[in-house]
PDB file of C-alpha atoms in Angstrom:
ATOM      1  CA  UNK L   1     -36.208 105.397 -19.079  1.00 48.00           C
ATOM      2  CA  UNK L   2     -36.720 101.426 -18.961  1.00 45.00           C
ATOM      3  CA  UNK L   3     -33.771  98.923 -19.815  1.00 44.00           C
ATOM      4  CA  UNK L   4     -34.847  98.031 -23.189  1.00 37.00           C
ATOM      5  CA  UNK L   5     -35.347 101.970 -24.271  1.00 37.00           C
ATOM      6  CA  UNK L   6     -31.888 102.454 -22.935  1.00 35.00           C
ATOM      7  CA  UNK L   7     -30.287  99.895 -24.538  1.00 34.00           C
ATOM      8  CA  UNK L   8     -32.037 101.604 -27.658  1.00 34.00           C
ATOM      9  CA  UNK L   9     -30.535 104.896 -26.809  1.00 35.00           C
ATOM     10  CA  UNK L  10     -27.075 103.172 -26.288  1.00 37.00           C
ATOM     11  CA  UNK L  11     -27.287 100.941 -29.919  1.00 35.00           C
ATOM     12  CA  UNK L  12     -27.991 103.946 -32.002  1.00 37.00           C
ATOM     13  CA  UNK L  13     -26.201 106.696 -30.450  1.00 39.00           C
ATOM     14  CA  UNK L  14     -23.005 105.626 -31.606  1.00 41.00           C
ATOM     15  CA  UNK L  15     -24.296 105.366 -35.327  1.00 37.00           C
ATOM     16  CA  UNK L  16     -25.555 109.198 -34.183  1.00 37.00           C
ATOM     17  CA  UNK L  17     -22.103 110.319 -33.487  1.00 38.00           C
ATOM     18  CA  UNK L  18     -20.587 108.519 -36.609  1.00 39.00           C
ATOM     19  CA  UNK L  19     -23.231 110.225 -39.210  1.00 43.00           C
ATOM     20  CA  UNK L  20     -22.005 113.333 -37.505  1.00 40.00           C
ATOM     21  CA  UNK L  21     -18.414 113.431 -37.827  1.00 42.00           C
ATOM     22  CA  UNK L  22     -18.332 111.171 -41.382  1.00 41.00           C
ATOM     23  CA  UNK L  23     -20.715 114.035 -42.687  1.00 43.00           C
ATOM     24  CA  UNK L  24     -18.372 116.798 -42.981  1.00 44.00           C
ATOM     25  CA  UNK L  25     -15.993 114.439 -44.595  1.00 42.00           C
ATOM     26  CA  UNK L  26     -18.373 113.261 -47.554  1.00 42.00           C
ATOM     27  CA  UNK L  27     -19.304 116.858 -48.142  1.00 44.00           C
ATOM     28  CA  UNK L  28     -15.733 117.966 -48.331  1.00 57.00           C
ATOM     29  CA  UNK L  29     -15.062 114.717 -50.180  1.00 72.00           C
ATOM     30  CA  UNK L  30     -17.677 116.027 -53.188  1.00 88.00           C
ATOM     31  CA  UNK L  31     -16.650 119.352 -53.053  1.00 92.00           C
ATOM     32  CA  UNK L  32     -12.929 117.924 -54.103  1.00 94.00           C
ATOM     33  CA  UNK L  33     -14.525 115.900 -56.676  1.00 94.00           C
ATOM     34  CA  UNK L  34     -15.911 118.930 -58.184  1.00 95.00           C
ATOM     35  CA  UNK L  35     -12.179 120.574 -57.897  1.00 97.00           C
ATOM     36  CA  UNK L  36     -10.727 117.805 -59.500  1.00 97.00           C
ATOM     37  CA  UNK L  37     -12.611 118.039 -62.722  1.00 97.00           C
ATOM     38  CA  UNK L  38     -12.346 121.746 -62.539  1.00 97.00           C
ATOM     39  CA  UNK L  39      -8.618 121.043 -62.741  1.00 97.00           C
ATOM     40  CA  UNK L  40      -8.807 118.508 -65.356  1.00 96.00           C
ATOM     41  CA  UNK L  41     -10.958 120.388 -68.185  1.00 97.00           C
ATOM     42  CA  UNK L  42      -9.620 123.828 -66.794  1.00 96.00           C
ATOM     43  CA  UNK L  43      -5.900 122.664 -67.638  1.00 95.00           C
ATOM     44  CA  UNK L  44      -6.583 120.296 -70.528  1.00 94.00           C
ATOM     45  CA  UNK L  45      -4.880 117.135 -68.581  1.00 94.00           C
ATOM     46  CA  UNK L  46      -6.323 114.925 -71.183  1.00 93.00           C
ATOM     47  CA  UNK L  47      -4.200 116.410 -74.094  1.00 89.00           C
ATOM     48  CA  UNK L  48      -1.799 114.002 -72.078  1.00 88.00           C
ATOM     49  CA  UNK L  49      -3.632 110.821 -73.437  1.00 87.00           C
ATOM     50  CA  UNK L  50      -2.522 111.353 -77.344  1.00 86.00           C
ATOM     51  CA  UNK L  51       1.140 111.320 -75.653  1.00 82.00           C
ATOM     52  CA  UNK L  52      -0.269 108.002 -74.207  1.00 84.00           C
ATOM     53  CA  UNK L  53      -1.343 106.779 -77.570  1.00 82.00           C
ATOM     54  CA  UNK L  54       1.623 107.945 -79.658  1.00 82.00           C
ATOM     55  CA  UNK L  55       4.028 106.350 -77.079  1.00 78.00           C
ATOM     56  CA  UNK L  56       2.317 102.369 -77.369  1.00 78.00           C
ATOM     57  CA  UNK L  57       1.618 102.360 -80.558  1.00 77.00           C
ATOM     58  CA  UNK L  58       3.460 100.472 -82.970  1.00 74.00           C
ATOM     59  CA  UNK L  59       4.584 101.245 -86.571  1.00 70.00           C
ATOM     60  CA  UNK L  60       5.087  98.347 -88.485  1.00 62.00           C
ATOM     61  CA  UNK L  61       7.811 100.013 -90.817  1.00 57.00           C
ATOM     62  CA  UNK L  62       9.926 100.011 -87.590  1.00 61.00           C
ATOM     63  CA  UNK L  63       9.388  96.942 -85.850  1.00 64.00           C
ATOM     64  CA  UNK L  64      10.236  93.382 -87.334  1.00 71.00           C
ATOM     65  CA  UNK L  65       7.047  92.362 -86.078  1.00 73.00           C
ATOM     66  CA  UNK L  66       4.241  90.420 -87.829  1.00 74.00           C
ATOM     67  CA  UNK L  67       1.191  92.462 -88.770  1.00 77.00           C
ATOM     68  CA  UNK L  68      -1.434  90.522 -86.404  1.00 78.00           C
ATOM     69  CA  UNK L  69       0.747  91.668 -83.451  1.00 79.00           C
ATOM     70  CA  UNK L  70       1.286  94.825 -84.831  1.00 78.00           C
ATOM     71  CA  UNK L  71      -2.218  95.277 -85.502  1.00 81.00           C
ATOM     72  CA  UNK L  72      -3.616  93.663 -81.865  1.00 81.00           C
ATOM     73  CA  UNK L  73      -0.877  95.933 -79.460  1.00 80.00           C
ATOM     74  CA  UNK L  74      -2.543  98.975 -81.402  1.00 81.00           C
ATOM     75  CA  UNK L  75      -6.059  98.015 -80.363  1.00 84.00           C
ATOM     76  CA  UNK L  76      -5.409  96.952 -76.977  1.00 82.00           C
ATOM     77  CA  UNK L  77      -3.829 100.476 -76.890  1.00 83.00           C
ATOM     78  CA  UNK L  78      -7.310 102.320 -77.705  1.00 85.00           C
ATOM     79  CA  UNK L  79      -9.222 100.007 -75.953  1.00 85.00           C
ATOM     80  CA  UNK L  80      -7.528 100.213 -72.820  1.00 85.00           C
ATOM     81  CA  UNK L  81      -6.664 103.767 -72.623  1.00 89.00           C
ATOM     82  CA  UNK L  82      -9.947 105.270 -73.212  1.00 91.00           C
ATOM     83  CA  UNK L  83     -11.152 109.386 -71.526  1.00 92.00           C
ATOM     84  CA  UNK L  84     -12.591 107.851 -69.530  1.00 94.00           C
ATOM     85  CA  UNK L  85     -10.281 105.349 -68.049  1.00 94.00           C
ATOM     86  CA  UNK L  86      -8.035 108.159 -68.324  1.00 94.00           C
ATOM     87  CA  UNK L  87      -9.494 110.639 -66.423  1.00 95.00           C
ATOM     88  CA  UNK L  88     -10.520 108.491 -63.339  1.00 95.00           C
ATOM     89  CA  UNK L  89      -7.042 106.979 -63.137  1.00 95.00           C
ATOM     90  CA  UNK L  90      -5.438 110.646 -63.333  1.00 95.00           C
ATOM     91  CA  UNK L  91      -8.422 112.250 -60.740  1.00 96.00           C
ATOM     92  CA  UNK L  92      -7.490 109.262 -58.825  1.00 96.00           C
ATOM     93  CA  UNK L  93      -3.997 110.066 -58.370  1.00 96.00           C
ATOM     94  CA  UNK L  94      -4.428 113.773 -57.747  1.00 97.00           C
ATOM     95  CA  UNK L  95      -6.517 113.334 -55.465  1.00 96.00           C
ATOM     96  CA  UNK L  96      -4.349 111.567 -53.305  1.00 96.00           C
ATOM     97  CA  UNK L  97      -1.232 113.774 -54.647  1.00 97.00           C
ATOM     98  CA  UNK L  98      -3.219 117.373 -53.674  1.00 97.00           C
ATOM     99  CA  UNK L  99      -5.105 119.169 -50.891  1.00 96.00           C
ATOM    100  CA  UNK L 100      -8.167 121.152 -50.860  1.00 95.00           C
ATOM    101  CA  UNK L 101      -6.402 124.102 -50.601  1.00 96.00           C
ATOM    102  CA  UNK L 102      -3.959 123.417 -53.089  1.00 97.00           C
ATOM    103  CA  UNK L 103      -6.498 122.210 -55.829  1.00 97.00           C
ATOM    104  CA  UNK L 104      -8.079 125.556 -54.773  1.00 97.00           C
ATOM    105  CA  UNK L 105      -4.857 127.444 -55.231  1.00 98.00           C
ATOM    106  CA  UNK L 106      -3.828 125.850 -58.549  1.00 98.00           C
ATOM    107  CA  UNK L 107      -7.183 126.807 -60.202  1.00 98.00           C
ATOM    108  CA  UNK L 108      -6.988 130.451 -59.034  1.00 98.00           C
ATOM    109  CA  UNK L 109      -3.517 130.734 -60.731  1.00 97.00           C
ATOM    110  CA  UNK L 110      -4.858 129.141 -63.940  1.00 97.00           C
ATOM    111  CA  UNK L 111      -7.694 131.325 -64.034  1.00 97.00           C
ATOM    112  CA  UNK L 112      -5.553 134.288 -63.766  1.00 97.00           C
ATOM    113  CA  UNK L 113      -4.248 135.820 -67.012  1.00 97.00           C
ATOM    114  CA  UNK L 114      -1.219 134.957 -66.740  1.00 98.00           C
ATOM    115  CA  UNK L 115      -1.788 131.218 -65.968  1.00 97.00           C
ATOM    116  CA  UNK L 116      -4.677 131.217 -69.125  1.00 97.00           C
ATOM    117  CA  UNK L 117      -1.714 132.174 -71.179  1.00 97.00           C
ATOM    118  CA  UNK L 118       0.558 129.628 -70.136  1.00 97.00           C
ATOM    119  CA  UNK L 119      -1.947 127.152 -70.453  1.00 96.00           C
ATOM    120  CA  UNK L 120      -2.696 128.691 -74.268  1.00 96.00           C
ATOM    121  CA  UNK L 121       1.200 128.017 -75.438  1.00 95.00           C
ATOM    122  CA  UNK L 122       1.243 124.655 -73.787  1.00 93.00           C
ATOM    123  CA  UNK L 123      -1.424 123.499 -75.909  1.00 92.00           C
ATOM    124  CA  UNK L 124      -0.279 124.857 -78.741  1.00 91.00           C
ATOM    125  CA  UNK L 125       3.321 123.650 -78.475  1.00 89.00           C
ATOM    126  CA  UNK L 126       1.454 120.299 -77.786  1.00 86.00           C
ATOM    127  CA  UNK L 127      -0.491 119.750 -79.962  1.00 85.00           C
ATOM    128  CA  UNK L 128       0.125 116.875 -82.332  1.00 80.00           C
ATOM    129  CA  UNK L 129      -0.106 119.057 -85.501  1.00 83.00           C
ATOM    130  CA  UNK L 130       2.539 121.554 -84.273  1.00 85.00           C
ATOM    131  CA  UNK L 131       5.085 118.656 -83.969  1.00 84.00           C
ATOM    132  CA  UNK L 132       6.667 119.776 -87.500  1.00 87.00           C
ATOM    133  CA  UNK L 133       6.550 123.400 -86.332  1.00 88.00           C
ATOM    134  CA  UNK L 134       8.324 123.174 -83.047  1.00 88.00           C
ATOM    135  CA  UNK L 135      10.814 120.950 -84.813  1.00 87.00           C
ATOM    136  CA  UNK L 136      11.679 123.336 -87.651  1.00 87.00           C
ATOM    137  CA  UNK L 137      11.685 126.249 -85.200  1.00 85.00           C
ATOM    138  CA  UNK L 138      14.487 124.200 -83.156  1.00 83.00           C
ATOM    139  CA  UNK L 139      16.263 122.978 -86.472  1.00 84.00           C
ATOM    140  CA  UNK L 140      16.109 126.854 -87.928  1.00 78.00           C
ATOM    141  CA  UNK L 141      16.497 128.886 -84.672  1.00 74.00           C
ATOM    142  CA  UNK L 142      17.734 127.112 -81.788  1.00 74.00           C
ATOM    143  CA  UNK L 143      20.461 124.955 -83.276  1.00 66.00           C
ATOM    144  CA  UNK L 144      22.056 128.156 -85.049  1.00 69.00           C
ATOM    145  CA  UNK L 145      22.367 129.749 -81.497  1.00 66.00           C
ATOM    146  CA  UNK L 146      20.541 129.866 -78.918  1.00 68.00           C
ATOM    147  CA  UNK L 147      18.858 133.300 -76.916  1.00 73.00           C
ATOM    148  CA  UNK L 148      20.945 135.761 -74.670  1.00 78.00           C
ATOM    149  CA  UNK L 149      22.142 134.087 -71.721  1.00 85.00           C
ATOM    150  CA  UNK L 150      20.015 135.714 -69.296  1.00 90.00           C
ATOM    151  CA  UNK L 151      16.447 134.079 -71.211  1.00 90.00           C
ATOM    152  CA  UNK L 152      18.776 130.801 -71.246  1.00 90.00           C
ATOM    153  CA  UNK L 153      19.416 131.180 -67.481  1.00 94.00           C
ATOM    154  CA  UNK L 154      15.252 132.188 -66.817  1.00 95.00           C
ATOM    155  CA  UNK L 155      14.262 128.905 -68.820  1.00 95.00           C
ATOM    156  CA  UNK L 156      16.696 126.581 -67.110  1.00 95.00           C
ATOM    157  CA  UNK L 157      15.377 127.805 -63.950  1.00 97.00           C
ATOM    158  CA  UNK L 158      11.824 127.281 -64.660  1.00 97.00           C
ATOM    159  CA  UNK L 159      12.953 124.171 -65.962  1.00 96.00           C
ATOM    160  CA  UNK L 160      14.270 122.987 -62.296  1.00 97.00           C
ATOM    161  CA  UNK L 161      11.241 124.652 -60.688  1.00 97.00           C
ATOM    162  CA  UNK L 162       9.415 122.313 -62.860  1.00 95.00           C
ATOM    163  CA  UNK L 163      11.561 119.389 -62.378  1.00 94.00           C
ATOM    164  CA  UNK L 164      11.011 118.731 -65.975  1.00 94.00           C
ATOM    165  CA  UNK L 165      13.889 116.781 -66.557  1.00 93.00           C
ATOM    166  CA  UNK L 166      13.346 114.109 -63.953  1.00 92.00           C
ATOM    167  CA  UNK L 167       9.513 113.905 -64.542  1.00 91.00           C
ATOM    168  CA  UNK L 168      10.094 113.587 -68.133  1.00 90.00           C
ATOM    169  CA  UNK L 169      12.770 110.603 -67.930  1.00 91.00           C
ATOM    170  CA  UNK L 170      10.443 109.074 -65.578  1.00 89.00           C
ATOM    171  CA  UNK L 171       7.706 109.551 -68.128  1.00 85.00           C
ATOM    172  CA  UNK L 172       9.677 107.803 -70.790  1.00 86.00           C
ATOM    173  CA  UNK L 173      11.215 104.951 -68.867  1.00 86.00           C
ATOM    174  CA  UNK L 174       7.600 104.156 -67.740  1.00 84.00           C
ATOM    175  CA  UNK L 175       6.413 104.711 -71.486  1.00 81.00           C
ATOM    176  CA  UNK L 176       9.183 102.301 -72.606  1.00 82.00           C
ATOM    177  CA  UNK L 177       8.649  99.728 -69.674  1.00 81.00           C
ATOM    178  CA  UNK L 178       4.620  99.859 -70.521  1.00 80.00           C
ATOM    179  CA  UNK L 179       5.124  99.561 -74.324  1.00 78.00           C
ATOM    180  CA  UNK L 180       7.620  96.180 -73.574  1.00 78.00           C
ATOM    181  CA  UNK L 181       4.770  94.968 -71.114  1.00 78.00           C
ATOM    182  CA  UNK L 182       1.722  95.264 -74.083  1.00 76.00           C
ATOM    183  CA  UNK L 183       3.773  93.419 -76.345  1.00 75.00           C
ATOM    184  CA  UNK L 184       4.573  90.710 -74.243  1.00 76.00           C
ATOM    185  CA  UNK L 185       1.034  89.995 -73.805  1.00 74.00           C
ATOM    186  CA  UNK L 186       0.208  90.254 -77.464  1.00 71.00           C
ATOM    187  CA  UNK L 187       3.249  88.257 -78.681  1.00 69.00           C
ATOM    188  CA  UNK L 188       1.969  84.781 -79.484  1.00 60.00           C
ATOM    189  CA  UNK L 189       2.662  81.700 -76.891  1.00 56.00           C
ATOM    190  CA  UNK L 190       5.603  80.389 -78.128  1.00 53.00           C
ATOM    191  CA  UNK L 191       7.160  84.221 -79.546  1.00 56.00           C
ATOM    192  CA  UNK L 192       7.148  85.366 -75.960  1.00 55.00           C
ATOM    193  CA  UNK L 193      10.755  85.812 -74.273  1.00 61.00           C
ATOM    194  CA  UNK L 194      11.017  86.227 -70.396  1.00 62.00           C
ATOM    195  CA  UNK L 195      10.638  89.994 -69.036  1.00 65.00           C
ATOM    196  CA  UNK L 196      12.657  91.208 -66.705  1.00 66.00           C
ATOM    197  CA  UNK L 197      11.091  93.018 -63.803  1.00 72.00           C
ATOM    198  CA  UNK L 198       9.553  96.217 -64.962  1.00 67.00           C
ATOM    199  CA  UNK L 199      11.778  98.663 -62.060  1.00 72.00           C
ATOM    200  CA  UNK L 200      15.076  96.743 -63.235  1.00 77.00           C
ATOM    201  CA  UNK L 201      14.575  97.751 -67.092  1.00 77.00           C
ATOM    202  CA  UNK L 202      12.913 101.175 -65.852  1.00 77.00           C
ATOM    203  CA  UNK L 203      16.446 101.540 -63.859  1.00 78.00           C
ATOM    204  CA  UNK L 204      18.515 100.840 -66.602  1.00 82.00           C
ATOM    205  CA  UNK L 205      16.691 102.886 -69.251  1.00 85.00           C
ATOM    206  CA  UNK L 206      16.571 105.985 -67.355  1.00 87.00           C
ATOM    207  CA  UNK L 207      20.512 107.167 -67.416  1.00 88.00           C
ATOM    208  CA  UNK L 208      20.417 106.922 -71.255  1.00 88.00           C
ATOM    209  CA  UNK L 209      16.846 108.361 -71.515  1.00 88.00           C
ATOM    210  CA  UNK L 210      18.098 111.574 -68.643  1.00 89.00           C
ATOM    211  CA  UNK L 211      21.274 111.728 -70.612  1.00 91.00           C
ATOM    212  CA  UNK L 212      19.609 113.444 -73.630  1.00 90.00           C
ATOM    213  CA  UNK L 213      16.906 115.075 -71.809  1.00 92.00           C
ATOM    214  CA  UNK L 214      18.385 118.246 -70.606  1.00 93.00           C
ATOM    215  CA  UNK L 215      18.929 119.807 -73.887  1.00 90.00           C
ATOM    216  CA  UNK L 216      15.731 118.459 -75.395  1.00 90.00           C
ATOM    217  CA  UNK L 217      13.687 119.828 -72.055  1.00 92.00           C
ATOM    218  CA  UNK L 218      15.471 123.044 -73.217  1.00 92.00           C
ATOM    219  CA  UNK L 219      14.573 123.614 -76.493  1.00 90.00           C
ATOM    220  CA  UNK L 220      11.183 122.357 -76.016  1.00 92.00           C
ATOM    221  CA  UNK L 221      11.207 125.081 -73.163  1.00 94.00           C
ATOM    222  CA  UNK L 222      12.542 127.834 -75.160  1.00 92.00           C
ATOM    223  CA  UNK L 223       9.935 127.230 -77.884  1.00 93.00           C
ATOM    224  CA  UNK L 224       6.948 126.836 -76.114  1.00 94.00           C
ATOM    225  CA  UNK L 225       7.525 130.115 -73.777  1.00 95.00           C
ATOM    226  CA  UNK L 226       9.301 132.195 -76.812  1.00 91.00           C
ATOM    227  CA  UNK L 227       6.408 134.927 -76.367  1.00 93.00           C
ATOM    228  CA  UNK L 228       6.773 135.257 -72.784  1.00 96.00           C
ATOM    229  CA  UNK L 229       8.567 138.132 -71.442  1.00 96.00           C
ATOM    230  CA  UNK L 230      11.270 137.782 -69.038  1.00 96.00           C
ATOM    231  CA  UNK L 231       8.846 138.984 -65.972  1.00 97.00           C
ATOM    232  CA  UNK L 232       6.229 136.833 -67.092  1.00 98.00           C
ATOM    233  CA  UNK L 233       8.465 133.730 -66.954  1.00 97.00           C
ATOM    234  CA  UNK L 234       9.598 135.077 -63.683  1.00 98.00           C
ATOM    235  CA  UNK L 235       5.939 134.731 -62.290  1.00 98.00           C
ATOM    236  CA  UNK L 236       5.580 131.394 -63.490  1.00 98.00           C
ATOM    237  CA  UNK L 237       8.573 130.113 -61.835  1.00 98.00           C
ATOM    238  CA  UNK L 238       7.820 131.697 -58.376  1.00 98.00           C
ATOM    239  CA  UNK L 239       4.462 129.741 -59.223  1.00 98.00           C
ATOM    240  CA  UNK L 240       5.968 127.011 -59.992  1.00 97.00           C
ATOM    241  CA  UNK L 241       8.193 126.501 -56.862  1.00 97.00           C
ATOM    242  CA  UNK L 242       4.884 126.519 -54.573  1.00 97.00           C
ATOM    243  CA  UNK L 243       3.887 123.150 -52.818  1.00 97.00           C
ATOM    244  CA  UNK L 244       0.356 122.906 -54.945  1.00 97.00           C
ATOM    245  CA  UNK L 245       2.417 123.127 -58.513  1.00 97.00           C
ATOM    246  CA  UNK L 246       5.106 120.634 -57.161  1.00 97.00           C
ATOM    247  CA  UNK L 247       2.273 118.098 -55.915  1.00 97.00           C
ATOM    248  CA  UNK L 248       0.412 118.394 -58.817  1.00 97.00           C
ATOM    249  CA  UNK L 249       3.376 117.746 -61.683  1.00 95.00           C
ATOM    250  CA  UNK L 250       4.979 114.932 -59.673  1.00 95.00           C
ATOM    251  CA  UNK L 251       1.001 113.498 -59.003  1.00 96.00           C
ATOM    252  CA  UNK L 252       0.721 113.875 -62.933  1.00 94.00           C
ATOM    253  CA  UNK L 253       3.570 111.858 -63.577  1.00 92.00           C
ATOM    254  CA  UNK L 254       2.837 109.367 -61.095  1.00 92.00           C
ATOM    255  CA  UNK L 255      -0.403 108.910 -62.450  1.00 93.00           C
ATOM    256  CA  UNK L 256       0.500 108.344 -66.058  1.00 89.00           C
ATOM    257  CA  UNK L 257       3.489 105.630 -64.831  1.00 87.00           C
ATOM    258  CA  UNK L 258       0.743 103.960 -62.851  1.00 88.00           C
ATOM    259  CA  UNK L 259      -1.553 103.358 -66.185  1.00 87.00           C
ATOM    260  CA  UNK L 260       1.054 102.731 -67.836  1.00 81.00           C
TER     261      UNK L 260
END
């Protein structure tokens, strides 16, 4: 071998080496694309983004605010938070929030039966139209008295499995932060007042928002899983104590405080 067809063999062979080891990585880096959409459309993630939309937008009959800014905050609100935007923010975020194997895991456990009827009530009890439902249901049933202690005990505990409490304040601190930040950039020139940093209004909402979450969390919880028998809620919570389901409700979260 000459000089010149060595120094060939010595330019390209790194680029050799590199092809093989980065190849693996892009396969395995499709293949998780393809699990995170899986996830999203197999768990309905983008019900989420009419929580999104019901959060920011304003109602003029309780804001004193003029009807052009009214108006505008609502249509930044569409615009911005589109599916689309959406779904690549919240893929995104999972992706760096899950593993393979745990995106693998969560999608076996939502395929199973049990995890296809979980997902079934959660829609339901989320959907926008059952708002007046679920409300009655905690008006009529829950604020009368409430189940025997043991389903009380079960729900709580799924509950902290869940973290719902803590995910949920965070939810609605963010929510209230983002919905202070829109109109601020709305408000006209010389309407605008000075906004504090968004983590020092976050940190002050959050004990008043956690303060009435616990029993709201509850009765949400007691609604939404009302056909489930005790066993079945028992499943779910060893399910929902695993790594994968932790990862993937605190990667939720974090994603919709991120947009937000």
């Amino acid at each position: 071998m000459d000089g010149k067809r060595l120094i060939v063999v010595f330019l390209f062979a790194p680029l050799f080496f590199m092809q093989l080891f980065f190849a693996p990585m892009a396969f395995s880096s499709t293949e998780k694309e393809l699990l995170l959409d899986k996830l999203y459309d197999q768990v309905g993630i983008e019900r989420q983004l009419n929580w999104i939309h019901d959060s920011m937008t304003l109602q003029q009959q309780q804001l004193p605010l003029p009807d052009d800014v009214v108006d505008t905050v609502n249509q930044v609100v569409e615009i911005r938070y589109s599916p689309d935007f959406f779904r690549s923010s919240m893929k995104t975020t999972l992706d760096e929030a899950l593993s393979m194997g745990e995106l693998s895991r969560l999608i076996r456990w939502f395929e199973s039966p049990l995890g296809q009827k979980i997902l079934r009530l959660e829609a339901a009890a989320n959907d926008p139209a059952n708002q007046v439902t679920m409300e009655s249901y905690i008006d009529a049933k829950l604020s009368q008295g409430v189940p025997r202690n043991f389903r009380v005990r079960l729900v709580e505990e799924l509950m902290e499995a869940l973290n719902a409490v803590e995910l949920s304040t965070e939810l609605a601190a963010s929510a209230s932060v983002g919905a202070q930040r829109m109109l601020q950039e709305v408000m006209p020139a010389g309407d605008a007042q000075p906004m504090r940093p968004a983590q020092i209004i976050k940190a002050q909402e959050k004990p008043h928002i956690r303060k009435q979450m616990p029993e709201r969390m509850r009765n949400i919880f007691l609604y939404t899983y009302r056909s489930l028998p005790d066993r079945e809620i028992q499943q779910y919570i060893q399910f929902a104590r695993e790594n994968a389901m932790q990862n993937f409700q605190r990667g939720q979260i974090l994603a919709i405080a991120r947009m937000l």
